[in-house]
CSV table of C-alpha atoms in Angstrom, one decimal:
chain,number,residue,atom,x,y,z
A,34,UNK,CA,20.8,-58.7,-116.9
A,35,UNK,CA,22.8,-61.5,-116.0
A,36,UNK,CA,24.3,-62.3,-112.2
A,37,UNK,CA,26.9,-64.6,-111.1
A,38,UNK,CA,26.4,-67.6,-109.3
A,39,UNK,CA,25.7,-67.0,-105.9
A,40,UNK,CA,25.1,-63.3,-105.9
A,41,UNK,CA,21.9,-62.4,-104.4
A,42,UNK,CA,20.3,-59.5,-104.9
A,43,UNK,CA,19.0,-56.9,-101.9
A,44,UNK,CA,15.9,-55.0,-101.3
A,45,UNK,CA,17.2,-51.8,-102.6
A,46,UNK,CA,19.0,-53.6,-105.4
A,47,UNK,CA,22.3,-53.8,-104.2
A,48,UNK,CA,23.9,-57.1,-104.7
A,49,UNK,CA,25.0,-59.0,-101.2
A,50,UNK,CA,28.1,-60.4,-100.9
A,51,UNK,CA,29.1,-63.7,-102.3
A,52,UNK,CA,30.1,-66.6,-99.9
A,53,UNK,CA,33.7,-66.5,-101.2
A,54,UNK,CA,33.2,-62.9,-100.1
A,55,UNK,CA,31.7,-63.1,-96.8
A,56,UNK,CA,34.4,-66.0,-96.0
A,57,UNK,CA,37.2,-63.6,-97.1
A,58,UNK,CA,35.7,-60.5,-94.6
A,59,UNK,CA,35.6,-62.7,-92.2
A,60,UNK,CA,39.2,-64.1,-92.6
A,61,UNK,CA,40.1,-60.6,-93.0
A,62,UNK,CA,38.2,-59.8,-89.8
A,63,UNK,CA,39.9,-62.3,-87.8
A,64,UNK,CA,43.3,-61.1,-88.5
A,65,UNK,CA,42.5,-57.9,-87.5
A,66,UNK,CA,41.2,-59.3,-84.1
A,67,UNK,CA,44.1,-61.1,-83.7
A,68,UNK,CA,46.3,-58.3,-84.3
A,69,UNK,CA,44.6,-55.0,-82.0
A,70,UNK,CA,45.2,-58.6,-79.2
A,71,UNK,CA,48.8,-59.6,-79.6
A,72,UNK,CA,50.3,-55.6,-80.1
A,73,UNK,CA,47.9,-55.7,-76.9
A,74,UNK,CA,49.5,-58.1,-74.8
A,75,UNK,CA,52.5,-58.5,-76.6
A,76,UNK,CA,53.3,-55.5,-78.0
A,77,UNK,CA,54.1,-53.8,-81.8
A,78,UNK,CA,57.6,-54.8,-82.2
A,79,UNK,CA,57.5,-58.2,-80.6
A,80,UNK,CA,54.4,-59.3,-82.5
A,81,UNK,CA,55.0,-61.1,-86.0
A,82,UNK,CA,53.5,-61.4,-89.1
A,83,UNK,CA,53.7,-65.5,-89.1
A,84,UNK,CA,51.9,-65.4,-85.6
A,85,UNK,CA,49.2,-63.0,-86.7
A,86,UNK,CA,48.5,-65.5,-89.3
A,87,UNK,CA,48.7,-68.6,-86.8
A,88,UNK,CA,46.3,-66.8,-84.7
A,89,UNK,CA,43.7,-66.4,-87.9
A,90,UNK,CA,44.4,-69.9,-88.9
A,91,UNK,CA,45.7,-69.1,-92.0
A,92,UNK,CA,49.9,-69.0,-93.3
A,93,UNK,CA,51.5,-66.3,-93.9
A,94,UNK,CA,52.0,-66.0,-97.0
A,95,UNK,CA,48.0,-65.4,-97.6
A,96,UNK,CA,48.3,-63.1,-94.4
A,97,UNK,CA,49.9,-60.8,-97.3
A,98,UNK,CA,46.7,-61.4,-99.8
A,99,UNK,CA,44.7,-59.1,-97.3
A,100,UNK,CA,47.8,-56.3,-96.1
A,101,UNK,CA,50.6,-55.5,-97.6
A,102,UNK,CA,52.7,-55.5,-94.0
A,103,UNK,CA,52.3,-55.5,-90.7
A,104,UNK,CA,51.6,-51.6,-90.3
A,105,UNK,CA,49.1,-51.8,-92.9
A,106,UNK,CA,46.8,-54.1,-90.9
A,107,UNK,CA,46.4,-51.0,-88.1
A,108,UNK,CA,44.9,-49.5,-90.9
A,109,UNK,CA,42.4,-51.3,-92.3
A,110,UNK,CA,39.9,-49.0,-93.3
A,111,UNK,CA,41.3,-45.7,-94.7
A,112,UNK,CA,41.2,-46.1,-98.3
A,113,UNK,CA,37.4,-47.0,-97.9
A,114,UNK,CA,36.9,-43.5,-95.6
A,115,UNK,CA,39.0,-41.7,-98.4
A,116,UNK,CA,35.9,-43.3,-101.2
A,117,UNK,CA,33.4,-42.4,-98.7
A,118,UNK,CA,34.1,-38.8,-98.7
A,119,UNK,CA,35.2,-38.6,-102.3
A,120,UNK,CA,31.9,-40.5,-103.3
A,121,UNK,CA,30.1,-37.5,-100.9
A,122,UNK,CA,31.9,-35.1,-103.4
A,123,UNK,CA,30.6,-36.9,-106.8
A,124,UNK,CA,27.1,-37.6,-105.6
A,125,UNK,CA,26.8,-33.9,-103.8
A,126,UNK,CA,23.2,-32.1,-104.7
A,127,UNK,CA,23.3,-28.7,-106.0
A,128,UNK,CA,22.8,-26.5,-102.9
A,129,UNK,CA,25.8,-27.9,-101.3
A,130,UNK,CA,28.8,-25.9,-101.5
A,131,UNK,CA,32.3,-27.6,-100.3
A,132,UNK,CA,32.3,-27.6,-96.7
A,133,UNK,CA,28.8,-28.9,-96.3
A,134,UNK,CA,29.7,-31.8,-98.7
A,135,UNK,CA,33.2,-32.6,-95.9
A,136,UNK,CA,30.9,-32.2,-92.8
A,137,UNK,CA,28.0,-35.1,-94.6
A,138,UNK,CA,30.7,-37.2,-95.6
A,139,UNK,CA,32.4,-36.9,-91.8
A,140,UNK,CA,28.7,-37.7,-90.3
A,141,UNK,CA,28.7,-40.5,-93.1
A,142,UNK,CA,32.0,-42.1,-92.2
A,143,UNK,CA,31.0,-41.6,-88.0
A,144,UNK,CA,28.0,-43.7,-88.6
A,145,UNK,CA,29.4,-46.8,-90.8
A,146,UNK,CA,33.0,-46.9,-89.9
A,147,UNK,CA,32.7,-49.5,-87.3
A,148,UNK,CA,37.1,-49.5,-87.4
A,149,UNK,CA,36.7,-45.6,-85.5
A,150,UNK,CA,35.1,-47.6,-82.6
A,151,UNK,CA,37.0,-50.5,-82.5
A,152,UNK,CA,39.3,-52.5,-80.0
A,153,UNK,CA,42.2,-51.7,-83.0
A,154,UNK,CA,41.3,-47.6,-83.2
A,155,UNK,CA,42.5,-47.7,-79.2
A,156,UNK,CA,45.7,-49.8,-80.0
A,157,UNK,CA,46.8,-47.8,-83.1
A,158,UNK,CA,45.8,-44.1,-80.4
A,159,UNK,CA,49.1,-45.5,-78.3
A,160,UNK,CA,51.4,-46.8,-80.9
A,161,UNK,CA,50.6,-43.9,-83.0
A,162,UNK,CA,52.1,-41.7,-79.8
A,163,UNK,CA,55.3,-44.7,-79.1
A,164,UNK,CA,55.7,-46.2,-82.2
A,165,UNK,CA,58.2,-44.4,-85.1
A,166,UNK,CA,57.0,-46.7,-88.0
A,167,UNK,CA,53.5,-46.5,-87.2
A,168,UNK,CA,53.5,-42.7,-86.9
A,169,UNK,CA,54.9,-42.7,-90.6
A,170,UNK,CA,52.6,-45.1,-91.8
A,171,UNK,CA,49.8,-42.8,-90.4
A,172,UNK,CA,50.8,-39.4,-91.6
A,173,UNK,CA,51.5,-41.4,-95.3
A,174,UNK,CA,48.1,-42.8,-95.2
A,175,UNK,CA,46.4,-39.0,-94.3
A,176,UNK,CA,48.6,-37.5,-96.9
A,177,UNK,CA,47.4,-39.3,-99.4
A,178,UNK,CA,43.7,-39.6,-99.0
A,179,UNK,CA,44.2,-35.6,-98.0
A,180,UNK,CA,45.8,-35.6,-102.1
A,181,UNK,CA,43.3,-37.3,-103.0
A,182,UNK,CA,40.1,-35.9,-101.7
A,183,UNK,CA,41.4,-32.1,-102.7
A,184,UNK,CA,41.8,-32.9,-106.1
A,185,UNK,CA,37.8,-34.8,-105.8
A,186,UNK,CA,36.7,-31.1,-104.0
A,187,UNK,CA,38.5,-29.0,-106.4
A,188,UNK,CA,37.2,-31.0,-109.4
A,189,UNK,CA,33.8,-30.7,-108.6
A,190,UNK,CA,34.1,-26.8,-107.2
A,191,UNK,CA,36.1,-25.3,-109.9
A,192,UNK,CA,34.8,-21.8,-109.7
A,193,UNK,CA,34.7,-21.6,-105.8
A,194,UNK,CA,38.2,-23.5,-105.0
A,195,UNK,CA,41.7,-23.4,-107.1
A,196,UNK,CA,44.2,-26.1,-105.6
A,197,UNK,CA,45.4,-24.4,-103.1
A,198,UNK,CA,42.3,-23.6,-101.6
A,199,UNK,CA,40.9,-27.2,-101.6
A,200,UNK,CA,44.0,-28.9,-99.9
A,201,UNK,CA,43.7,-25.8,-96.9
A,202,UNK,CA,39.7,-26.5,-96.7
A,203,UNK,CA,40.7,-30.6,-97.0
A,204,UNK,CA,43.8,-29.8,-94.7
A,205,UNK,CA,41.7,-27.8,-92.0
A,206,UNK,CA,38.7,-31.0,-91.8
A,207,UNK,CA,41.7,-33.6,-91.3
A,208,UNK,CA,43.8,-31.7,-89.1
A,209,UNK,CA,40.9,-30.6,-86.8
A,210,UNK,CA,39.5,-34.7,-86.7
A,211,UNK,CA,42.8,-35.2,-85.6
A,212,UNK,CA,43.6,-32.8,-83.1
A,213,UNK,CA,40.4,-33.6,-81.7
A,214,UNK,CA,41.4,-37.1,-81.3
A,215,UNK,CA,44.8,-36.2,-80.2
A,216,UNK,CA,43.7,-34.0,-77.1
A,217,UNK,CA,41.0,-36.9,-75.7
A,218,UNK,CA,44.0,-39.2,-75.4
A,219,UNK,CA,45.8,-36.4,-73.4
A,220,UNK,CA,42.6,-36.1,-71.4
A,221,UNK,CA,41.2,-40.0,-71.0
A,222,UNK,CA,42.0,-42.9,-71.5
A,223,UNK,CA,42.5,-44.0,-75.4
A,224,UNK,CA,40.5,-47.1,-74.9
A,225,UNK,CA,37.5,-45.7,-73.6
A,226,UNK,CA,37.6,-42.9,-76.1
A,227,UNK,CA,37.6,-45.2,-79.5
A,228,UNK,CA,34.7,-47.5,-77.7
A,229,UNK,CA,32.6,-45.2,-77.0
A,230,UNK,CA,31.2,-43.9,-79.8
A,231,UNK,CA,28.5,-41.3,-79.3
A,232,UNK,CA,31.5,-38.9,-77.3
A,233,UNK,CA,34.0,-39.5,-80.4
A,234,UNK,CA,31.3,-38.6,-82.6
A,235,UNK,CA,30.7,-35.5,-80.4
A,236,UNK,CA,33.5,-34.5,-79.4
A,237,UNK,CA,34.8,-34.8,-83.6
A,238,UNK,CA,32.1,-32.8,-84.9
A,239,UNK,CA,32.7,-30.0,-82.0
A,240,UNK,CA,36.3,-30.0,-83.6
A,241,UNK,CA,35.0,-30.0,-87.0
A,242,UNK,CA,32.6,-27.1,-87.1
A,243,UNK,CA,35.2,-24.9,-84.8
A,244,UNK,CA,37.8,-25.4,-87.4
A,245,UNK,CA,35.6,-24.9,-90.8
A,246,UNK,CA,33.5,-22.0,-89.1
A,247,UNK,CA,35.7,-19.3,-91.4
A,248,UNK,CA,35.0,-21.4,-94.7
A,249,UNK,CA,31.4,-21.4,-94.2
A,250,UNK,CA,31.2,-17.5,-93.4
């Protein structure tokens, strides 16, 4: 088997990131420092695209190689939280049935997705709440991956789930993660909520196995 140049090869096999690749995560990574600071200090609407990039040291036109606009950039890591839990589905072992497969792939997501605990998950809590355009972006983004992972569960669970009962099971896991996350904002601050991570966790799963407690009966 042949590998390209500079790809190096892991322990377990997995192939580490190229240096054109780690260069471009961490480009990638800047601008979403830069962004979670300026809608910080300067606000959503009177941040810019062109100063996002100036802040990353980069233009702007390769500000759009990495997001497709500036509401895009809150979000920089649903699509791979929609693979995580549809990769849960594919590589699911036989004793699971569909709500134990959505709860792994929730604990899966809580444990890598360092974006739920980030300086940007507390900045895109308030502008979801102020911010029309960012609201919309959010509820596109959940409908989608909310599309997509039903179809994944009722796929792989033909005989327990038709369509409509995978989107309500899918529907019930998102809307509870949400709710949960919507009533700790009413109850504390949102910036202490997405840093600290073992009461999001907690306080998501509580949510989680309140709302799904009928499927698994």
């Amino acid at each position: 088997m042949q590998y390209s140049r500079g790809m190096v090869i892991r322990e377990h096999g997995a192939p580490a990131p190229s240096l054109r690749e780690r260069k471009r995560e961490r480009t990638r990574q800047a601008l979403v420092d830069a962004a979670a600071e300026m809608f910080e200090r300067k606000g959503y609407d009177e941040t810019t695209v062109a100063e996002i990039a100036a802040a990353a040291e980069i233009g702007t036109r390769t500000f759009f190689g990495y997001f497709a606009s500036k509401e895009d950039i809150l979000f920089p890591d649903s699509d791979a939280r929609a693979r995580t839990t549809i990769e849960a589905i594919a590589n699911r072992d036989p004793a699971e049935g569909p709500v134990d497969v959505l709860v792994r792939a929730l604990e899966t997501v809580a444990e890598t997705d360092a974006d739920m605990v980030s300086p940007m998950a507390a900045v895109r809590m308030r502008l979801f709440r102020t911010v029309p355009a960012v609201r919309g972006k959010a509820l596109q983004i959940q409908m989608s991956a909310q599309q997509q992972i039903a179809r994944a569960l009722q796929a792989a669970f033909p005989d327990e789930l038709d369509r409509v009962g995978a989107a309500a099971l899918t529907g019930a896991l998102t809307g509870a993660v949400n709710g949960a996350l919507d009533a700790l904002m009413d109850d504390e601050d949102a910036a202490t909520v997405a840093l600290d991570a073992d009461r999001l966790r907690e306080r998501v799963q509580q949510a989680t196995e309140l709302a799904l407690r009928t499927w698994r009966s």
